[in-house]
PDB file of C-alpha atoms in Angstrom:
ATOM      1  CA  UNK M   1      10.346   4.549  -8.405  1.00 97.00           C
ATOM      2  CA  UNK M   2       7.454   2.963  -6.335  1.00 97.00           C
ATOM      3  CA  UNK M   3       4.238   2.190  -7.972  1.00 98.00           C
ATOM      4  CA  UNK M   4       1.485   1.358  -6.036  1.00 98.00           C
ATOM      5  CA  UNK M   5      -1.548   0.613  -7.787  1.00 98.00           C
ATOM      6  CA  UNK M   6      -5.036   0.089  -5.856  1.00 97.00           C
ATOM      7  CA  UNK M   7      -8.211  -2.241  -7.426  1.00 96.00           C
ATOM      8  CA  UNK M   8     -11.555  -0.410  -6.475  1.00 96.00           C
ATOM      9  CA  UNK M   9     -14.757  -1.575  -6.745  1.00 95.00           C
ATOM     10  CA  UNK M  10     -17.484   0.333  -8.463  1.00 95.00           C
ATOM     11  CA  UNK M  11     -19.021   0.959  -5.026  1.00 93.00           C
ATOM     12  CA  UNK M  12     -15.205   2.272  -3.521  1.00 93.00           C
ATOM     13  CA  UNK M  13     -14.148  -0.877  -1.962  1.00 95.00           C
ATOM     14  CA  UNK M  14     -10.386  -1.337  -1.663  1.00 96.00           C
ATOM     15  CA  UNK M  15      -9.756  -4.940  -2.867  1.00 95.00           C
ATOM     16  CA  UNK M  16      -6.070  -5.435  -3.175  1.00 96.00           C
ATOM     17  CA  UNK M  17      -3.174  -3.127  -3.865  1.00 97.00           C
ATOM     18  CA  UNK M  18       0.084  -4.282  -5.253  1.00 97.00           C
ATOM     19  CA  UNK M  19       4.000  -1.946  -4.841  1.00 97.00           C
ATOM     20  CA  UNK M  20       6.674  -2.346  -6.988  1.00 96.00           C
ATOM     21  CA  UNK M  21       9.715  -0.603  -7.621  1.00 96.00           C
ATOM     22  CA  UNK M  22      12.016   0.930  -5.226  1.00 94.00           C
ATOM     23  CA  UNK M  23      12.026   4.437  -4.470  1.00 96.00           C
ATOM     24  CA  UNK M  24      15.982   5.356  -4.796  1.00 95.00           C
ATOM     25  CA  UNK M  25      15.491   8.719  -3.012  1.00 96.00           C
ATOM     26  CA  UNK M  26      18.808   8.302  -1.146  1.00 95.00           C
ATOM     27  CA  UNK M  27      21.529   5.858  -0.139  1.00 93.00           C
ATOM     28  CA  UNK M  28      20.777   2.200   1.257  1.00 88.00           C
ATOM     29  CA  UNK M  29      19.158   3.096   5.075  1.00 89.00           C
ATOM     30  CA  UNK M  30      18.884   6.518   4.215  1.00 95.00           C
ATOM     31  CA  UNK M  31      16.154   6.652   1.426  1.00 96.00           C
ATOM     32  CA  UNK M  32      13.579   8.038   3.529  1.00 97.00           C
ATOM     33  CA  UNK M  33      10.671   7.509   0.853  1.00 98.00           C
ATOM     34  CA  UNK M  34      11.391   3.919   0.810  1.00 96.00           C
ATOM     35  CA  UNK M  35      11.243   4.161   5.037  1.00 96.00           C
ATOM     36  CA  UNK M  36       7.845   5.684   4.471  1.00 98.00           C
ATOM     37  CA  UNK M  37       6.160   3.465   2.458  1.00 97.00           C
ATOM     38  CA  UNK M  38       7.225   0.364   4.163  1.00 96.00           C
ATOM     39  CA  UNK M  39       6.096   1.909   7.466  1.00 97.00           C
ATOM     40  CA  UNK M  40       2.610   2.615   6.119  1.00 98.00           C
ATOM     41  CA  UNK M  41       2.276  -0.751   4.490  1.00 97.00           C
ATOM     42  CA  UNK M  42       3.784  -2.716   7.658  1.00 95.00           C
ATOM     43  CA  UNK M  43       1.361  -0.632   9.645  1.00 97.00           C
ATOM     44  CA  UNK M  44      -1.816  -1.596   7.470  1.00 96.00           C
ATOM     45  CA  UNK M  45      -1.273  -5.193   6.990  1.00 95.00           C
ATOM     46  CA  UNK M  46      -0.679  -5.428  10.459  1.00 95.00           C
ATOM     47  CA  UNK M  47      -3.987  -3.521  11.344  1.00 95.00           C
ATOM     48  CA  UNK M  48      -5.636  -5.750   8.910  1.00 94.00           C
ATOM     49  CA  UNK M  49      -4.185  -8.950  10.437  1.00 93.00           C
ATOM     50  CA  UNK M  50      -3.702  -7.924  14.120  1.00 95.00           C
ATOM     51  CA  UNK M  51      -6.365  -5.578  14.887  1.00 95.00           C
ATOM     52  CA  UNK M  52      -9.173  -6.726  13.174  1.00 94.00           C
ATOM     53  CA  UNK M  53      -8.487 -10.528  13.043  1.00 94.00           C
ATOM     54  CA  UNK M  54      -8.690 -10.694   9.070  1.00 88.00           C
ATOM     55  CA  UNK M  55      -6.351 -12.763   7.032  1.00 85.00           C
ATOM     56  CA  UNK M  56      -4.696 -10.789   4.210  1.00 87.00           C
ATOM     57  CA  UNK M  57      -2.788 -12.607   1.290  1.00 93.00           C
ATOM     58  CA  UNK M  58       0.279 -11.323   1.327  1.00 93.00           C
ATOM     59  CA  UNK M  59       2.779 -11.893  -1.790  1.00 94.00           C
ATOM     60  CA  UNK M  60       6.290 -10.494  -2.108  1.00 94.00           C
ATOM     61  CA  UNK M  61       9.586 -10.801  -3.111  1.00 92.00           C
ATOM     62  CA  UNK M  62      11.585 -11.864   0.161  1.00 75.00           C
ATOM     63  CA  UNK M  63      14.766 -12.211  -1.988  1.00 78.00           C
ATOM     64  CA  UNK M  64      14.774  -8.879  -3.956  1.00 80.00           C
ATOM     65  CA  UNK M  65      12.199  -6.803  -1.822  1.00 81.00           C
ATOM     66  CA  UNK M  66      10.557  -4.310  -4.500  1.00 89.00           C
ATOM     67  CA  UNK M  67       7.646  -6.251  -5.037  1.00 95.00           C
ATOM     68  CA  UNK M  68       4.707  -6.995  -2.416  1.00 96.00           C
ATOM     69  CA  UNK M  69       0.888  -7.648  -3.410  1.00 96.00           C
ATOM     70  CA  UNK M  70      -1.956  -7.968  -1.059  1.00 96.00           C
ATOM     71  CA  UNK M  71      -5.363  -8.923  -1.460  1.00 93.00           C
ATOM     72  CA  UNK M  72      -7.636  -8.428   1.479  1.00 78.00           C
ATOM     73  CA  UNK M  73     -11.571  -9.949   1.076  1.00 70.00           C
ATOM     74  CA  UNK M  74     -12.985  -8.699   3.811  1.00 75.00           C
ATOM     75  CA  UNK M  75     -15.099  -5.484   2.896  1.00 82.00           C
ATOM     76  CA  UNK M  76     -16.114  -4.638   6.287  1.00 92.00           C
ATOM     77  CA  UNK M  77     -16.159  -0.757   7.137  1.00 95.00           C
ATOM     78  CA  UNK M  78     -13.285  -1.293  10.097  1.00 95.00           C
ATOM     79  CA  UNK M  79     -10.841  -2.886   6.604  1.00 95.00           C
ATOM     80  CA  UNK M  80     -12.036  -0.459   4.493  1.00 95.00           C
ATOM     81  CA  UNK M  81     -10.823   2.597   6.998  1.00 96.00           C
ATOM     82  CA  UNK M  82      -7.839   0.835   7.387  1.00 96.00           C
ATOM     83  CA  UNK M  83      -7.217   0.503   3.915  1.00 96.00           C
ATOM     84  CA  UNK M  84      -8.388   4.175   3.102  1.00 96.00           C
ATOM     85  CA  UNK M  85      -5.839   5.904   5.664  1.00 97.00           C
ATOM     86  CA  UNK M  86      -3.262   3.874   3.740  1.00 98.00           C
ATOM     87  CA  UNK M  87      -4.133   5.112   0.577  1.00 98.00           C
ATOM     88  CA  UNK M  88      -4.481   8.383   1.691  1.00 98.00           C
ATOM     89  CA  UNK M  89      -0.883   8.508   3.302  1.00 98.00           C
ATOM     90  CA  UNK M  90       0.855   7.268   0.582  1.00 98.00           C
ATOM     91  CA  UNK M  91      -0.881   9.626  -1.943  1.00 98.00           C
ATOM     92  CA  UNK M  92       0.714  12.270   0.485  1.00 98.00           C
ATOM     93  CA  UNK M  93       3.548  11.416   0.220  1.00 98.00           C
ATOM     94  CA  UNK M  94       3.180  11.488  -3.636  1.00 98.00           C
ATOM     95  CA  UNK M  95       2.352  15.017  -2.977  1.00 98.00           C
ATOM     96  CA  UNK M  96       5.618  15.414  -2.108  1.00 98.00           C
ATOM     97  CA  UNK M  97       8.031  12.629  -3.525  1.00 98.00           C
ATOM     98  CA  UNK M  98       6.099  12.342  -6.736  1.00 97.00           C
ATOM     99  CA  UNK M  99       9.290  11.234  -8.452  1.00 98.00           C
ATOM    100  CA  UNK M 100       9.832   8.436  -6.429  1.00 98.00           C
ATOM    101  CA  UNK M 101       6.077   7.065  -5.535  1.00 98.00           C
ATOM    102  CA  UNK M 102       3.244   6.750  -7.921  1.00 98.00           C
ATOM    103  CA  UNK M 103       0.080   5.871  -6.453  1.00 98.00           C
ATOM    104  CA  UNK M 104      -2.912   5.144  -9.001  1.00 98.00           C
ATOM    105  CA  UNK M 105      -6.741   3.798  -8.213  1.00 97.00           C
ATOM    106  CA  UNK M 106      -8.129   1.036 -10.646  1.00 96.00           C
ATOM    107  CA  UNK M 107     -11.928   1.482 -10.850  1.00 92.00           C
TER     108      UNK M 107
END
């Protein structure tokens, strides 16, 4: 399973938000939960980064894979939308694929 937990801040700032876990929905290139979440979380460091300029910290396990942790500063309204749709898509897809994606909000 993928857990992906998000740190809030009391006034609903998106700090950081960590994944681990893999989802094991289906074979090796066919797990499409797994395809999912990596496309939203490609997509959102690379807004982060690309579109708006900001340097994320980006930790993960290149090796292994199942484990990737970013911590973003910036609490600017364009990161915060950014970070928001990403949340928001993945807690779709737990909708879903709830028993292969957990997505939970630290306040």
């Amino acid at each position: 399973m993928i857990r992906v937990s998000f740190t809030v801040t009391p006034d609903q700032k998106i700090t950081s938000f960590k994944m681990t876990g893999h989802a094991e929905s289906g074979p090796d290139g066919q797990d499409i939960v797994c395809a999912a979440v990596s496309a939203l979380t490609i997509t959102t460091v690379n807004g982060l980064e690309r579109v708006l300029k900001k340097e994320a910290t980006v930790t993960q396990n290149v090796a292994n894979g199942g484990y990737l942790e970013v911590t973003y500063i910036d609490q600017g309204h364009d990161a915060q939308l950014i970070l928001r749709v990403f949340a928001s898509g993945l807690m779709d897809l737990q909708e879903r694929y709830g028993e292969f994606l957990e997505v939970k909000m630290f306040y």
